[in-house]
């Protein structure tokens, strides 16, 4: 391959946006699976956790735990398939914000690092949407035909 063709291919690779939808699909599935590893143990250990779960906004430990399970399992599944993705990300963003910044009186980055990392990921998903490889995209195309 000559230098000019190589330069064109390299420039196309570096500056095209073709991988964005694939990257969003990967991010949704990866983040969903990772947050499920936090939600499923909460379901399994609900009786024990409901007695000691953090309640920084005054809803009660059981209800706070229930809401986090709903976000970490239910909303994560919606995000993975790309169904109402932006709306499904809102409870996760809220719950992770609370976990990162309100559950401990002194913000210690090493103790909140996971919550802050997940917060950034789900904020990115909330802002970007699901991308074209999603149920949201199928619904968008369907409703666009009906208009």
PDB file of C-alpha atoms in Angstrom:
ATOM      1  CA  UNK A   1       0.000   0.000   0.000  1.00  0.00           C
ATOM      2  CA  UNK A   2       1.421   3.350  -0.949  1.00  0.00           C
ATOM      3  CA  UNK A   3       1.761   6.252   1.488  1.00  0.00           C
ATOM      4  CA  UNK A   4      -1.144   8.242   0.057  1.00  0.00           C
ATOM      5  CA  UNK A   5      -3.651   5.372   0.355  1.00  0.00           C
ATOM      6  CA  UNK A   6      -2.374   4.622   3.849  1.00  0.00           C
ATOM      7  CA  UNK A   7      -2.774   8.281   4.842  1.00  0.00           C
ATOM      8  CA  UNK A   8      -6.350   8.356   3.491  1.00  0.00           C
ATOM      9  CA  UNK A   9      -7.276   5.153   5.337  1.00  0.00           C
ATOM     10  CA  UNK A  10      -5.652   6.367   8.531  1.00  0.00           C
ATOM     11  CA  UNK A  11      -7.435   9.732   8.336  1.00  0.00           C
ATOM     12  CA  UNK A  12     -10.752   7.990   7.688  1.00  0.00           C
ATOM     13  CA  UNK A  13     -10.193   5.670  10.649  1.00  0.00           C
ATOM     14  CA  UNK A  14      -9.205   8.493  12.997  1.00  0.00           C
ATOM     15  CA  UNK A  15     -11.863  11.033  12.061  1.00  0.00           C
ATOM     16  CA  UNK A  16     -14.955   9.132  10.936  1.00  0.00           C
ATOM     17  CA  UNK A  17     -17.869   8.695  13.299  1.00  0.00           C
ATOM     18  CA  UNK A  18     -18.791   5.247  12.022  1.00  0.00           C
ATOM     19  CA  UNK A  19     -17.975   3.449  15.255  1.00  0.00           C
ATOM     20  CA  UNK A  20     -20.123   5.632  17.514  1.00  0.00           C
ATOM     21  CA  UNK A  21     -23.246   3.480  17.372  1.00  0.00           C
ATOM     22  CA  UNK A  22     -21.243   0.302  17.924  1.00  0.00           C
ATOM     23  CA  UNK A  23     -19.466   1.972  20.843  1.00  0.00           C
ATOM     24  CA  UNK A  24     -22.809   3.002  22.385  1.00  0.00           C
ATOM     25  CA  UNK A  25     -24.085  -0.570  22.033  1.00  0.00           C
ATOM     26  CA  UNK A  26     -20.935  -1.870  23.730  1.00  0.00           C
ATOM     27  CA  UNK A  27     -21.153   0.770  26.483  1.00  0.00           C
ATOM     28  CA  UNK A  28     -24.834   0.029  27.175  1.00  0.00           C
ATOM     29  CA  UNK A  29     -24.294  -3.726  27.413  1.00  0.00           C
ATOM     30  CA  UNK A  30     -21.040  -3.479  29.363  1.00  0.00           C
ATOM     31  CA  UNK A  31     -22.369  -0.922  31.861  1.00  0.00           C
ATOM     32  CA  UNK A  32     -25.622  -2.839  32.242  1.00  0.00           C
ATOM     33  CA  UNK A  33     -23.861  -6.110  33.011  1.00  0.00           C
ATOM     34  CA  UNK A  34     -21.486  -4.405  35.426  1.00  0.00           C
ATOM     35  CA  UNK A  35     -24.257  -2.643  37.366  1.00  0.00           C
ATOM     36  CA  UNK A  36     -26.248  -5.905  37.480  1.00  0.00           C
ATOM     37  CA  UNK A  37     -23.383  -7.349  39.520  1.00  0.00           C
ATOM     38  CA  UNK A  38     -24.375  -4.831  42.199  1.00  0.00           C
ATOM     39  CA  UNK A  39     -28.145  -5.176  41.848  1.00  0.00           C
ATOM     40  CA  UNK A  40     -28.558  -8.956  41.833  1.00  0.00           C
ATOM     41  CA  UNK A  41     -26.736  -9.458  45.166  1.00  0.00           C
ATOM     42  CA  UNK A  42     -29.035  -6.800  46.642  1.00  0.00           C
ATOM     43  CA  UNK A  43     -32.033  -8.946  45.627  1.00  0.00           C
ATOM     44  CA  UNK A  44     -30.454 -12.101  47.038  1.00  0.00           C
ATOM     45  CA  UNK A  45     -29.516 -10.430  50.332  1.00  0.00           C
ATOM     46  CA  UNK A  46     -32.587  -8.188  50.625  1.00  0.00           C
ATOM     47  CA  UNK A  47     -33.647  -9.310  54.144  1.00  0.00           C
ATOM     48  CA  UNK A  48     -30.219  -8.626  55.653  1.00  0.00           C
ATOM     49  CA  UNK A  49     -29.490  -5.466  53.657  1.00  0.00           C
ATOM     50  CA  UNK A  50     -32.900  -3.891  54.302  1.00  0.00           C
ATOM     51  CA  UNK A  51     -31.992  -3.489  57.978  1.00  0.00           C
ATOM     52  CA  UNK A  52     -28.718  -1.641  57.383  1.00  0.00           C
ATOM     53  CA  UNK A  53     -29.018  -0.079  53.908  1.00  0.00           C
ATOM     54  CA  UNK A  54     -28.062   3.605  53.735  1.00  0.00           C
ATOM     55  CA  UNK A  55     -30.955   6.065  53.851  1.00  0.00           C
ATOM     56  CA  UNK A  56     -29.425   9.486  53.128  1.00  0.00           C
ATOM     57  CA  UNK A  57     -32.602  11.106  51.804  1.00  0.00           C
ATOM     58  CA  UNK A  58     -35.002   9.812  54.464  1.00  0.00           C
ATOM     59  CA  UNK A  59     -37.131   7.282  52.567  1.00  0.00           C
ATOM     60  CA  UNK A  60     -36.334   4.415  54.899  1.00  0.00           C
ATOM     61  CA  UNK A  61     -33.700   1.721  54.381  1.00  0.00           C
ATOM     62  CA  UNK A  62     -36.099  -0.851  52.885  1.00  0.00           C
ATOM     63  CA  UNK A  63     -37.612   1.558  50.359  1.00  0.00           C
ATOM     64  CA  UNK A  64     -34.197   2.997  49.462  1.00  0.00           C
ATOM     65  CA  UNK A  65     -32.903  -0.534  48.862  1.00  0.00           C
ATOM     66  CA  UNK A  66     -35.963  -1.361  46.753  1.00  0.00           C
ATOM     67  CA  UNK A  67     -35.412   1.747  44.609  1.00  0.00           C
ATOM     68  CA  UNK A  68     -31.737   0.902  44.075  1.00  0.00           C
ATOM     69  CA  UNK A  69     -32.657  -2.659  43.076  1.00  0.00           C
ATOM     70  CA  UNK A  70     -35.218  -1.291  40.637  1.00  0.00           C
ATOM     71  CA  UNK A  71     -32.584   1.010  39.135  1.00  0.00           C
ATOM     72  CA  UNK A  72     -29.669  -1.442  39.145  1.00  0.00           C
ATOM     73  CA  UNK A  73     -31.670  -4.365  37.746  1.00  0.00           C
ATOM     74  CA  UNK A  74     -34.768  -3.037  35.982  1.00  0.00           C
ATOM     75  CA  UNK A  75     -33.283   0.111  34.466  1.00  0.00           C
ATOM     76  CA  UNK A  76     -30.030  -1.684  33.619  1.00  0.00           C
ATOM     77  CA  UNK A  77     -31.982  -4.264  31.582  1.00  0.00           C
ATOM     78  CA  UNK A  78     -33.848  -1.498  29.744  1.00  0.00           C
ATOM     79  CA  UNK A  79     -30.554   0.232  28.969  1.00  0.00           C
ATOM     80  CA  UNK A  80     -28.933  -2.965  27.705  1.00  0.00           C
ATOM     81  CA  UNK A  81     -31.666  -3.510  25.103  1.00  0.00           C
ATOM     82  CA  UNK A  82     -31.910   0.211  24.408  1.00  0.00           C
ATOM     83  CA  UNK A  83     -35.563   0.702  25.408  1.00  0.00           C
ATOM     84  CA  UNK A  84     -36.457   4.154  26.761  1.00  0.00           C
ATOM     85  CA  UNK A  85     -32.747   4.484  27.355  1.00  0.00           C
ATOM     86  CA  UNK A  86     -32.560   8.121  28.393  1.00  0.00           C
ATOM     87  CA  UNK A  87     -35.437   7.756  30.850  1.00  0.00           C
ATOM     88  CA  UNK A  88     -34.049   4.474  32.212  1.00  0.00           C
ATOM     89  CA  UNK A  89     -30.706   6.151  32.902  1.00  0.00           C
ATOM     90  CA  UNK A  90     -32.264   8.837  35.130  1.00  0.00           C
ATOM     91  CA  UNK A  91     -32.889   6.600  38.201  1.00  0.00           C
ATOM     92  CA  UNK A  92     -29.377   5.192  37.906  1.00  0.00           C
ATOM     93  CA  UNK A  93     -27.841   8.646  37.653  1.00  0.00           C
ATOM     94  CA  UNK A  94     -29.848   9.822  40.659  1.00  0.00           C
ATOM     95  CA  UNK A  95     -29.103   6.713  42.745  1.00  0.00           C
ATOM     96  CA  UNK A  96     -25.415   6.788  41.914  1.00  0.00           C
ATOM     97  CA  UNK A  97     -25.209  10.502  42.695  1.00  0.00           C
ATOM     98  CA  UNK A  98     -26.757   9.816  46.098  1.00  0.00           C
ATOM     99  CA  UNK A  99     -24.430   6.843  46.661  1.00  0.00           C
ATOM    100  CA  UNK A 100     -21.355   8.838  45.643  1.00  0.00           C
ATOM    101  CA  UNK A 101     -21.994  12.123  47.405  1.00  0.00           C
ATOM    102  CA  UNK A 102     -24.659  11.726  50.112  1.00  0.00           C
ATOM    103  CA  UNK A 103     -24.128   8.373  51.822  1.00  0.00           C
ATOM    104  CA  UNK A 104     -20.903   9.339  53.564  1.00  0.00           C
ATOM    105  CA  UNK A 105     -20.476  12.582  55.501  1.00  0.00           C
ATOM    106  CA  UNK A 106     -16.907  13.098  54.248  1.00  0.00           C
ATOM    107  CA  UNK A 107     -16.327  12.627  50.553  1.00  0.00           C
ATOM    108  CA  UNK A 108     -13.415  10.220  50.262  1.00  0.00           C
ATOM    109  CA  UNK A 109     -12.696   9.474  46.632  1.00  0.00           C
ATOM    110  CA  UNK A 110     -11.440   5.954  47.253  1.00  0.00           C
ATOM    111  CA  UNK A 111     -14.723   5.040  48.965  1.00  0.00           C
ATOM    112  CA  UNK A 112     -16.909   6.659  46.277  1.00  0.00           C
ATOM    113  CA  UNK A 113     -14.795   5.832  43.241  1.00  0.00           C
ATOM    114  CA  UNK A 114     -17.056   3.083  41.847  1.00  0.00           C
ATOM    115  CA  UNK A 115     -20.221   5.128  42.250  1.00  0.00           C
ATOM    116  CA  UNK A 116     -18.578   8.150  40.595  1.00  0.00           C
ATOM    117  CA  UNK A 117     -17.303   6.003  37.730  1.00  0.00           C
ATOM    118  CA  UNK A 118     -20.734   4.451  37.128  1.00  0.00           C
ATOM    119  CA  UNK A 119     -22.304   7.900  37.478  1.00  0.00           C
ATOM    120  CA  UNK A 120     -20.160   9.197  34.618  1.00  0.00           C
ATOM    121  CA  UNK A 121     -20.970   6.193  32.438  1.00  0.00           C
ATOM    122  CA  UNK A 122     -24.725   6.419  32.940  1.00  0.00           C
ATOM    123  CA  UNK A 123     -24.693  10.209  32.514  1.00  0.00           C
ATOM    124  CA  UNK A 124     -22.984   9.631  29.160  1.00  0.00           C
ATOM    125  CA  UNK A 125     -25.687   7.124  28.186  1.00  0.00           C
ATOM    126  CA  UNK A 126     -28.417   9.514  29.361  1.00  0.00           C
ATOM    127  CA  UNK A 127     -26.982  12.344  27.262  1.00  0.00           C
ATOM    128  CA  UNK A 128     -26.142  10.334  24.142  1.00  0.00           C
ATOM    129  CA  UNK A 129     -29.139   8.038  23.977  1.00  0.00           C
ATOM    130  CA  UNK A 130     -29.031   4.446  22.817  1.00  0.00           C
ATOM    131  CA  UNK A 131     -27.655   4.809  19.296  1.00  0.00           C
ATOM    132  CA  UNK A 132     -28.939   3.053  16.210  1.00  0.00           C
ATOM    133  CA  UNK A 133     -28.513  -0.515  17.509  1.00  0.00           C
ATOM    134  CA  UNK A 134     -31.412  -0.350  19.955  1.00  0.00           C
ATOM    135  CA  UNK A 135     -35.128  -0.805  20.434  1.00  0.00           C
ATOM    136  CA  UNK A 136     -35.358   2.994  20.725  1.00  0.00           C
ATOM    137  CA  UNK A 137     -34.141   3.280  17.127  1.00  0.00           C
ATOM    138  CA  UNK A 138     -36.673   0.693  15.901  1.00  0.00           C
ATOM    139  CA  UNK A 139     -39.466   2.613  17.648  1.00  0.00           C
ATOM    140  CA  UNK A 140     -38.185   5.903  16.232  1.00  0.00           C
ATOM    141  CA  UNK A 141     -38.292   4.505  12.678  1.00  0.00           C
ATOM    142  CA  UNK A 142     -41.749   3.017  13.257  1.00  0.00           C
ATOM    143  CA  UNK A 143     -43.238   6.261  14.573  1.00  0.00           C
ATOM    144  CA  UNK A 144     -41.518   8.295  11.880  1.00  0.00           C
ATOM    145  CA  UNK A 145     -43.387   6.202   9.249  1.00  0.00           C
ATOM    146  CA  UNK A 146     -46.697   6.926  10.969  1.00  0.00           C
ATOM    147  CA  UNK A 147     -46.272  10.697  10.868  1.00  0.00           C
TER     148      UNK A 147
END
